PDB file of C-alpha atoms in Angstrom:
ATOM      1  CA  MET E   1       0.000   0.000   0.000  1.00  0.00           C
ATOM      2  CA  ALA E   2       2.799   2.400   0.946  1.00  0.00           C
ATOM      3  CA  SER E   3       4.752   1.717  -2.241  1.00  0.00           C
ATOM      4  CA  SER E   4       1.643   2.215  -4.414  1.00  0.00           C
ATOM      5  CA  ASP E   5       0.980   5.552  -2.740  1.00  0.00           C
ATOM      6  CA  GLN E   6       4.584   6.630  -3.315  1.00  0.00           C
ATOM      7  CA  THR E   7       4.284   5.613  -6.952  1.00  0.00           C
ATOM      8  CA  LEU E   8       1.098   7.649  -7.337  1.00  0.00           C
ATOM      9  CA  PHE E   9       2.700  10.645  -5.662  1.00  0.00           C
ATOM     10  CA  ARG E  10       5.797  10.474  -7.881  1.00  0.00           C
ATOM     11  CA  CYS E  11       3.720  10.059 -11.042  1.00  0.00           C
ATOM     12  CA  CYS E  12       1.604  13.070 -10.127  1.00  0.00           C
ATOM     13  CA  LEU E  13       4.717  15.091  -9.322  1.00  0.00           C
ATOM     14  CA  LEU E  14       6.283  14.151 -12.642  1.00  0.00           C
ATOM     15  CA  THR E  15       3.051  15.117 -14.401  1.00  0.00           C
ATOM     16  CA  LEU E  16       3.163  18.559 -12.779  1.00  0.00           C
ATOM     17  CA  TYR E  17       6.680  19.191 -14.073  1.00  0.00           C
ATOM     18  CA  ILE E  18       6.025  17.717 -17.515  1.00  0.00           C
ATOM     19  CA  THR E  19       2.925  19.855 -18.117  1.00  0.00           C
ATOM     20  CA  ALA E  20       4.616  23.163 -17.244  1.00  0.00           C
ATOM     21  CA  PRO E  21       6.693  23.601 -20.470  1.00  0.00           C
ATOM     22  CA  PRO E  22       3.841  22.832 -22.926  1.00  0.00           C
ATOM     23  CA  THR E  23       1.548  25.101 -20.906  1.00  0.00           C
ATOM     24  CA  PHE E  24       4.041  27.951 -21.235  1.00  0.00           C
ATOM     25  CA  ILE E  25       4.571  27.359 -24.970  1.00  0.00           C
ATOM     26  CA  SER E  26       0.871  27.009 -25.812  1.00  0.00           C
ATOM     27  CA  LEU E  27      -0.093  30.153 -23.889  1.00  0.00           C
ATOM     28  CA  ARG E  28       2.517  32.129 -25.810  1.00  0.00           C
ATOM     29  CA  PHE E  29       0.408  31.595 -28.914  1.00  0.00           C
ATOM     30  CA  LEU E  30      -3.108  30.882 -27.648  1.00  0.00           C
ATOM     31  CA  GLN E  31      -4.584  32.794 -24.744  1.00  0.00           C
ATOM     32  CA  ALA E  32      -7.210  31.254 -22.491  1.00  0.00           C
ATOM     33  CA  PRO E  33     -10.507  32.881 -23.578  1.00  0.00           C
ATOM     34  CA  TYR E  34     -11.660  34.562 -20.379  1.00  0.00           C
ATOM     35  CA  GLY E  35     -11.316  38.011 -18.854  1.00  0.00           C
ATOM     36  CA  LYS E  36      -9.827  40.540 -21.281  1.00  0.00           C
ATOM     37  CA  HIS E  37      -9.276  37.778 -23.819  1.00  0.00           C
ATOM     38  CA  HIS E  38     -12.812  36.438 -23.891  1.00  0.00           C
ATOM     39  CA  ARG E  39     -13.906  35.380 -27.361  1.00  0.00           C
ATOM     40  CA  PRO E  40     -16.442  32.971 -28.866  1.00  0.00           C
ATOM     41  CA  GLY E  41     -15.605  29.637 -30.419  1.00  0.00           C
ATOM     42  CA  TRP E  42     -14.684  27.676 -27.287  1.00  0.00           C
ATOM     43  CA  GLY E  43     -17.933  25.783 -26.885  1.00  0.00           C
ATOM     44  CA  PRO E  44     -20.535  26.117 -24.146  1.00  0.00           C
ATOM     45  CA  THR E  45     -20.034  28.609 -21.357  1.00  0.00           C
ATOM     46  CA  MET E  46     -21.184  28.920 -17.784  1.00  0.00           C
ATOM     47  CA  SER E  47     -21.549  31.630 -15.169  1.00  0.00           C
ATOM     48  CA  PRO E  48     -18.074  32.978 -14.235  1.00  0.00           C
ATOM     49  CA  PRO E  49     -18.778  32.918 -10.463  1.00  0.00           C
ATOM     50  CA  LEU E  50     -19.959  29.304 -10.670  1.00  0.00           C
ATOM     51  CA  ALA E  51     -16.992  28.375 -12.870  1.00  0.00           C
ATOM     52  CA  TRP E  52     -14.484  29.835 -10.407  1.00  0.00           C
ATOM     53  CA  PHE E  53     -16.177  28.131  -7.468  1.00  0.00           C
ATOM     54  CA  LEU E  54     -16.274  24.702  -9.104  1.00  0.00           C
ATOM     55  CA  MET E  55     -12.793  24.694 -10.651  1.00  0.00           C
ATOM     56  CA  GLU E  56     -11.035  25.972  -7.517  1.00  0.00           C
ATOM     57  CA  SER E  57     -13.020  23.818  -5.082  1.00  0.00           C
ATOM     58  CA  PRO E  58     -10.734  20.703  -5.154  1.00  0.00           C
ATOM     59  CA  THR E  59      -8.088  22.715  -3.305  1.00  0.00           C
ATOM     60  CA  LEU E  60     -10.421  22.700  -0.300  1.00  0.00           C
ATOM     61  CA  TRP E  61     -12.452  19.494  -0.304  1.00  0.00           C
ATOM     62  CA  LEU E  62      -9.659  17.240  -1.590  1.00  0.00           C
ATOM     63  CA  THR E  63      -7.191  18.681   0.933  1.00  0.00           C
ATOM     64  CA  PHE E  64      -9.614  18.005   3.779  1.00  0.00           C
ATOM     65  CA  LEU E  65     -10.199  14.462   2.495  1.00  0.00           C
ATOM     66  CA  ILE E  66      -6.488  13.646   2.187  1.00  0.00           C
ATOM     67  CA  PHE E  67      -5.084  15.346   5.254  1.00  0.00           C
ATOM     68  CA  PRO E  68      -6.464  13.041   8.006  1.00  0.00           C
ATOM     69  CA  PHE E  69      -4.784   9.994   6.416  1.00  0.00           C
ATOM     70  CA  GLY E  70      -1.243  11.408   6.587  1.00  0.00           C
ATOM     71  CA  ARG E  71       1.276  10.203   9.148  1.00  0.00           C
ATOM     72  CA  ASN E  72       1.822  13.858  10.167  1.00  0.00           C
ATOM     73  CA  PHE E  73      -1.867  14.445  10.896  1.00  0.00           C
ATOM     74  CA  ASN E  74      -1.234  14.781  14.635  1.00  0.00           C
ATOM     75  CA  ASN E  75       1.773  17.048  14.191  1.00  0.00           C
ATOM     76  CA  PRO E  76       0.781  20.728  14.755  1.00  0.00           C
ATOM     77  CA  LYS E  77       3.456  21.825  12.265  1.00  0.00           C
ATOM     78  CA  SER E  78       1.552  20.175   9.428  1.00  0.00           C
ATOM     79  CA  PHE E  79      -1.576  22.212  10.245  1.00  0.00           C
ATOM     80  CA  ILE E  80       0.444  25.409  10.532  1.00  0.00           C
ATOM     81  CA  LEU E  81       2.124  24.768   7.188  1.00  0.00           C
ATOM     82  CA  MET E  82      -1.115  23.912   5.376  1.00  0.00           C
ATOM     83  CA  SER E  83      -3.019  26.922   6.710  1.00  0.00           C
ATOM     84  CA  PRO E  84      -1.704  29.577   4.243  1.00  0.00           C
ATOM     85  CA  PHE E  85      -2.575  27.305   1.305  1.00  0.00           C
ATOM     86  CA  LEU E  86      -6.109  26.769   2.601  1.00  0.00           C
ATOM     87  CA  LEU E  87      -6.642  30.446   3.422  1.00  0.00           C
ATOM     88  CA  HIS E  88      -5.561  31.439  -0.083  1.00  0.00           C
ATOM     89  CA  TYR E  89      -7.891  28.973  -1.738  1.00  0.00           C
ATOM     90  CA  PHE E  90     -10.786  29.706   0.604  1.00  0.00           C
ATOM     91  CA  HIS E  91     -10.627  33.225  -0.805  1.00  0.00           C
ATOM     92  CA  ARG E  92     -10.310  31.971  -4.397  1.00  0.00           C
ATOM     93  CA  THR E  93     -13.076  29.369  -4.025  1.00  0.00           C
ATOM     94  CA  CYS E  94     -15.612  31.226  -1.885  1.00  0.00           C
ATOM     95  CA  ILE E  95     -14.927  34.958  -1.568  1.00  0.00           C
ATOM     96  CA  TYR E  96     -13.805  35.739  -5.135  1.00  0.00           C
ATOM     97  CA  PRO E  97     -16.848  34.098  -6.818  1.00  0.00           C
ATOM     98  CA  ILE E  98     -19.149  36.068  -4.515  1.00  0.00           C
ATOM     99  CA  ARG E  99     -17.376  39.287  -5.522  1.00  0.00           C
ATOM    100  CA  LEU E 100     -17.787  38.336  -9.173  1.00  0.00           C
ATOM    101  CA  TYR E 101     -21.481  37.630  -8.652  1.00  0.00           C
ATOM    102  CA  LEU E 102     -22.016  40.998  -6.984  1.00  0.00           C
ATOM    103  CA  ASN E 103     -20.151  42.720  -9.809  1.00  0.00           C
ATOM    104  CA  ASN E 104     -22.774  42.644 -12.544  1.00  0.00           C
ATOM    105  CA  THR E 105     -20.243  43.468 -15.276  1.00  0.00           C
ATOM    106  CA  SER E 106     -18.647  40.047 -14.772  1.00  0.00           C
ATOM    107  CA  GLN E 107     -21.861  38.377 -15.947  1.00  0.00           C
ATOM    108  CA  LYS E 108     -21.702  39.814 -19.469  1.00  0.00           C
ATOM    109  CA  SER E 109     -19.407  37.076 -20.799  1.00  0.00           C
ATOM    110  CA  GLY E 110     -19.612  33.409 -19.944  1.00  0.00           C
ATOM    111  CA  PHE E 111     -16.689  31.283 -18.811  1.00  0.00           C
ATOM    112  CA  PRO E 112     -15.803  28.434 -21.233  1.00  0.00           C
ATOM    113  CA  VAL E 113     -16.648  25.052 -19.741  1.00  0.00           C
ATOM    114  CA  THR E 114     -13.558  23.503 -21.381  1.00  0.00           C
ATOM    115  CA  VAL E 115     -11.242  25.938 -19.590  1.00  0.00           C
ATOM    116  CA  ALA E 116     -13.031  25.353 -16.274  1.00  0.00           C
ATOM    117  CA  LEU E 117     -12.616  21.575 -16.699  1.00  0.00           C
ATOM    118  CA  MET E 118      -8.888  21.912 -17.409  1.00  0.00           C
ATOM    119  CA  ALA E 119      -8.470  24.123 -14.338  1.00  0.00           C
ATOM    120  CA  PHE E 120     -10.476  21.638 -12.269  1.00  0.00           C
ATOM    121  CA  GLY E 121      -8.145  18.840 -13.380  1.00  0.00           C
ATOM    122  CA  PHE E 122      -5.032  20.837 -12.510  1.00  0.00           C
ATOM    123  CA  ASN E 123      -6.396  21.722  -9.075  1.00  0.00           C
ATOM    124  CA  LEU E 124      -7.137  18.046  -8.394  1.00  0.00           C
ATOM    125  CA  LEU E 125      -3.532  17.191  -9.226  1.00  0.00           C
ATOM    126  CA  ASN E 126      -2.003  20.077  -7.321  1.00  0.00           C
ATOM    127  CA  ALA E 127      -4.193  19.786  -4.218  1.00  0.00           C
ATOM    128  CA  TYR E 128      -3.269  16.107  -3.928  1.00  0.00           C
ATOM    129  CA  LEU E 129       0.461  16.847  -4.219  1.00  0.00           C
ATOM    130  CA  GLN E 130       0.547  19.735  -1.761  1.00  0.00           C
ATOM    131  CA  ALA E 131      -1.744  18.132   0.819  1.00  0.00           C
ATOM    132  CA  ARG E 132      -0.075  14.729   0.626  1.00  0.00           C
ATOM    133  CA  TRP E 133       3.409  16.184   0.956  1.00  0.00           C
ATOM    134  CA  VAL E 134       2.544  18.372   3.938  1.00  0.00           C
ATOM    135  CA  SER E 135       0.430  15.758   5.724  1.00  0.00           C
ATOM    136  CA  HIS E 136       2.464  12.629   4.994  1.00  0.00           C
ATOM    137  CA  TYR E 137       5.830  12.865   3.248  1.00  0.00           C
ATOM    138  CA  LYS E 138       7.434  15.923   4.804  1.00  0.00           C
ATOM    139  CA  ASP E 139       9.962  15.278   7.579  1.00  0.00           C
ATOM    140  CA  TYR E 140       9.229  17.666  10.440  1.00  0.00           C
ATOM    141  CA  GLU E 141      11.647  16.213  12.973  1.00  0.00           C
ATOM    142  CA  GLY E 142      14.838  15.175  11.095  1.00  0.00           C
ATOM    143  CA  ASP E 143      17.708  17.342   9.843  1.00  0.00           C
ATOM    144  CA  GLU E 144      15.389  19.048   7.390  1.00  0.00           C
ATOM    145  CA  GLY E 145      12.875  19.724  10.152  1.00  0.00           C
ATOM    146  CA  ARG E 146      15.369  21.813  12.130  1.00  0.00           C
ATOM    147  CA  LEU E 147      15.055  24.544   9.533  1.00  0.00           C
ATOM    148  CA  PHE E 148      11.258  24.384   9.517  1.00  0.00           C
ATOM    149  CA  TRP E 149      10.560  27.678  11.277  1.00  0.00           C
ATOM    150  CA  TRP E 150      13.179  29.627   9.316  1.00  0.00           C
ATOM    151  CA  ARG E 151      11.776  28.428   6.004  1.00  0.00           C
ATOM    152  CA  PHE E 152       8.210  28.945   7.172  1.00  0.00           C
ATOM    153  CA  LEU E 153       8.816  32.544   8.239  1.00  0.00           C
ATOM    154  CA  ILE E 154      10.788  33.416   5.084  1.00  0.00           C
ATOM    155  CA  GLY E 155       8.149  31.806   2.874  1.00  0.00           C
ATOM    156  CA  LEU E 156       5.302  33.422   4.799  1.00  0.00           C
ATOM    157  CA  GLY E 157       6.951  36.811   4.342  1.00  0.00           C
ATOM    158  CA  LEU E 158       7.150  36.234   0.605  1.00  0.00           C
ATOM    159  CA  LYS E 159       3.509  35.154   0.493  1.00  0.00           C
ATOM    160  CA  LYS E 160       2.437  38.313   2.322  1.00  0.00           C
ATOM    161  CA  GLN E 161       4.562  40.436   0.020  1.00  0.00           C
ATOM    162  CA  GLY E 162       3.010  38.759  -2.977  1.00  0.00           C
ATOM    163  CA  GLY E 163      -0.493  38.784  -1.600  1.00  0.00           C
ATOM    164  CA  GLY E 164      -2.082  36.898  -4.483  1.00  0.00           C
ATOM    165  CA  TYR E 165      -4.638  38.527  -6.760  1.00  0.00           C
ATOM    166  CA  LYS E 166      -5.287  42.221  -6.192  1.00  0.00           C
ATOM    167  CA  ILE E 167      -7.005  45.048  -8.044  1.00  0.00           C
ATOM    168  CA  PRO E 168      -4.248  46.436 -10.332  1.00  0.00           C
ATOM    169  CA  LYS E 169      -3.985  50.085  -9.354  1.00  0.00           C
ATOM    170  CA  GLY E 170      -1.238  52.068  -7.661  1.00  0.00           C
ATOM    171  CA  GLY E 171       1.717  50.406  -5.965  1.00  0.00           C
ATOM    172  CA  TRP E 172       3.214  47.680  -8.135  1.00  0.00           C
ATOM    173  CA  PHE E 173       0.918  48.707 -10.991  1.00  0.00           C
ATOM    174  CA  GLU E 174       3.299  51.608 -11.571  1.00  0.00           C
ATOM    175  CA  LEU E 175       6.014  49.066 -12.462  1.00  0.00           C
ATOM    176  CA  VAL E 176       4.175  46.195 -14.153  1.00  0.00           C
ATOM    177  CA  SER E 177       0.978  45.727 -16.105  1.00  0.00           C
ATOM    178  CA  CYS E 178      -0.014  42.657 -14.079  1.00  0.00           C
ATOM    179  CA  PRO E 179       0.878  43.148 -10.405  1.00  0.00           C
ATOM    180  CA  ASN E 180      -1.791  40.571  -9.543  1.00  0.00           C
ATOM    181  CA  TYR E 181       0.155  37.930 -11.483  1.00  0.00           C
ATOM    182  CA  PHE E 182       3.460  39.108 -10.028  1.00  0.00           C
ATOM    183  CA  GLY E 183       1.954  38.772  -6.553  1.00  0.00           C
ATOM    184  CA  GLU E 184       0.762  35.266  -7.364  1.00  0.00           C
ATOM    185  CA  ILE E 185       4.226  34.241  -8.593  1.00  0.00           C
ATOM    186  CA  VAL E 186       5.964  35.634  -5.490  1.00  0.00           C
ATOM    187  CA  GLU E 187       3.335  34.056  -3.257  1.00  0.00           C
ATOM    188  CA  TRP E 188       3.843  30.545  -4.596  1.00  0.00           C
ATOM    189  CA  PHE E 189       7.603  30.929  -4.571  1.00  0.00           C
ATOM    190  CA  GLY E 190       7.090  31.596  -0.870  1.00  0.00           C
ATOM    191  CA  TRP E 191       5.048  28.408  -0.646  1.00  0.00           C
ATOM    192  CA  GLY E 192       7.908  26.506  -2.260  1.00  0.00           C
ATOM    193  CA  VAL E 193      10.277  27.863   0.385  1.00  0.00           C
ATOM    194  CA  MET E 194       7.838  27.054   3.192  1.00  0.00           C
ATOM    195  CA  THR E 195       7.293  23.444   2.116  1.00  0.00           C
ATOM    196  CA  TRP E 196      10.869  23.001   0.801  1.00  0.00           C
ATOM    197  CA  SER E 197       9.646  20.333  -1.553  1.00  0.00           C
ATOM    198  CA  TRP E 198       9.587  19.336  -5.213  1.00  0.00           C
ATOM    199  CA  ALA E 199       5.796  19.594  -4.963  1.00  0.00           C
ATOM    200  CA  GLY E 200       5.903  23.195  -3.744  1.00  0.00           C
ATOM    201  CA  PHE E 201       8.485  24.350  -6.273  1.00  0.00           C
ATOM    202  CA  GLY E 202       6.654  22.440  -9.013  1.00  0.00           C
ATOM    203  CA  PHE E 203       3.564  24.509  -8.220  1.00  0.00           C
ATOM    204  CA  PHE E 204       5.681  27.663  -8.437  1.00  0.00           C
ATOM    205  CA  LEU E 205       7.074  26.559 -11.798  1.00  0.00           C
ATOM    206  CA  TYR E 206       3.610  25.831 -13.187  1.00  0.00           C
ATOM    207  CA  THR E 207       2.356  29.188 -11.868  1.00  0.00           C
ATOM    208  CA  CYS E 208       5.097  30.927 -13.867  1.00  0.00           C
ATOM    209  CA  ALA E 209       4.321  28.831 -16.963  1.00  0.00           C
ATOM    210  CA  ASN E 210       0.658  29.786 -16.706  1.00  0.00           C
ATOM    211  CA  LEU E 211       0.830  33.444 -15.697  1.00  0.00           C
ATOM    212  CA  VAL E 212       3.900  34.859 -17.468  1.00  0.00           C
ATOM    213  CA  PRO E 213       2.488  34.318 -21.007  1.00  0.00           C
ATOM    214  CA  ARG E 214      -0.889  35.640 -19.887  1.00  0.00           C
ATOM    215  CA  ALA E 215       0.783  38.716 -18.391  1.00  0.00           C
ATOM    216  CA  ARG E 216       2.570  39.275 -21.693  1.00  0.00           C
ATOM    217  CA  ALA E 217      -0.767  39.123 -23.529  1.00  0.00           C
ATOM    218  CA  ASN E 218      -2.379  41.528 -21.040  1.00  0.00           C
ATOM    219  CA  HIS E 219       0.557  43.925 -21.434  1.00  0.00           C
ATOM    220  CA  LYS E 220       0.110  43.885 -25.211  1.00  0.00           C
ATOM    221  CA  TRP E 221      -3.629  44.457 -24.742  1.00  0.00           C
ATOM    222  CA  TYR E 222      -2.920  47.586 -22.690  1.00  0.00           C
ATOM    223  CA  LEU E 223      -0.404  48.841 -25.263  1.00  0.00           C
ATOM    224  CA  ASP E 224      -2.867  48.290 -28.121  1.00  0.00           C
ATOM    225  CA  LYS E 225      -5.735  49.908 -26.235  1.00  0.00           C
ATOM    226  CA  PHE E 226      -3.966  52.989 -24.855  1.00  0.00           C
ATOM    227  CA  GLY E 227      -1.153  53.423 -27.387  1.00  0.00           C
ATOM    228  CA  GLU E 228       1.204  56.307 -26.668  1.00  0.00           C
ATOM    229  CA  ASP E 229      -0.610  57.095 -23.401  1.00  0.00           C
ATOM    230  CA  TYR E 230       0.525  53.840 -21.797  1.00  0.00           C
ATOM    231  CA  PRO E 231       3.808  54.111 -19.826  1.00  0.00           C
ATOM    232  CA  LYS E 232       6.586  52.733 -22.022  1.00  0.00           C
ATOM    233  CA  GLY E 233       8.820  51.820 -19.067  1.00  0.00           C
ATOM    234  CA  ARG E 234       6.227  49.566 -17.478  1.00  0.00           C
ATOM    235  CA  LYS E 235       7.020  45.843 -17.733  1.00  0.00           C
ATOM    236  CA  ALA E 236       4.524  43.010 -18.126  1.00  0.00           C
ATOM    237  CA  VAL E 237       4.954  41.061 -14.885  1.00  0.00           C
ATOM    238  CA  ILE E 238       8.497  41.171 -13.392  1.00  0.00           C
ATOM    239  CA  PRO E 239       9.516  44.708 -12.334  1.00  0.00           C
ATOM    240  CA  PHE E 240      12.430  46.127 -14.372  1.00  0.00           C
ATOM    241  CA  VAL E 241      12.956  42.740 -16.075  1.00  0.00           C
ATOM    242  CA  TYR E 242      10.022  41.410 -18.134  1.00  0.00           C
TER     243      TYR E 242
END
């Protein structure tokens, strides 16, 4: 049983790393059709608030299903480490869809069901990896465990600095077109530091593969829309770099 679980975990981890490069390459040429890039031709659509709730939900219910079966379930450190992940996705799964629902302008364009299904699949994979690593495979007491609090505090600081998705105005928006994506990238780099795992850094890598091309497309959208009025020194997603 233990060996089969390890095999599943390793296969899922390998899948996460293998899917990152093609995701990056495909999004360089074909943008996911939602938000600013919404366009017809992607099949049936659904309500954006419902789509966000359903496709993000595995990060909550699957985590709660997996966590009690880990050997670290009774270790308080595992709960402390998992908390930032759950808090982030509670906002993404519950609070953000409510905000979308209350914002009537978000209802004008549907969310493609195909995109929601792909996101649902990724969140199943990622929630399993992160929850299983934190609750079962991470060593909290050995040599690696001695650095737990240092890594946790450094990673938590990065997550707070990143802050996830925010309304893009002021602050970092003066430096990049997509400070929300930059915040997400920094946040999950912090998660990688906190967990100090291939699973955590794989999530960071996939986040970059997903968001950097989309930030580039958003940056081009702003340049096309505002022309000479848009600040020429502003980068797409990484301040002063890209």
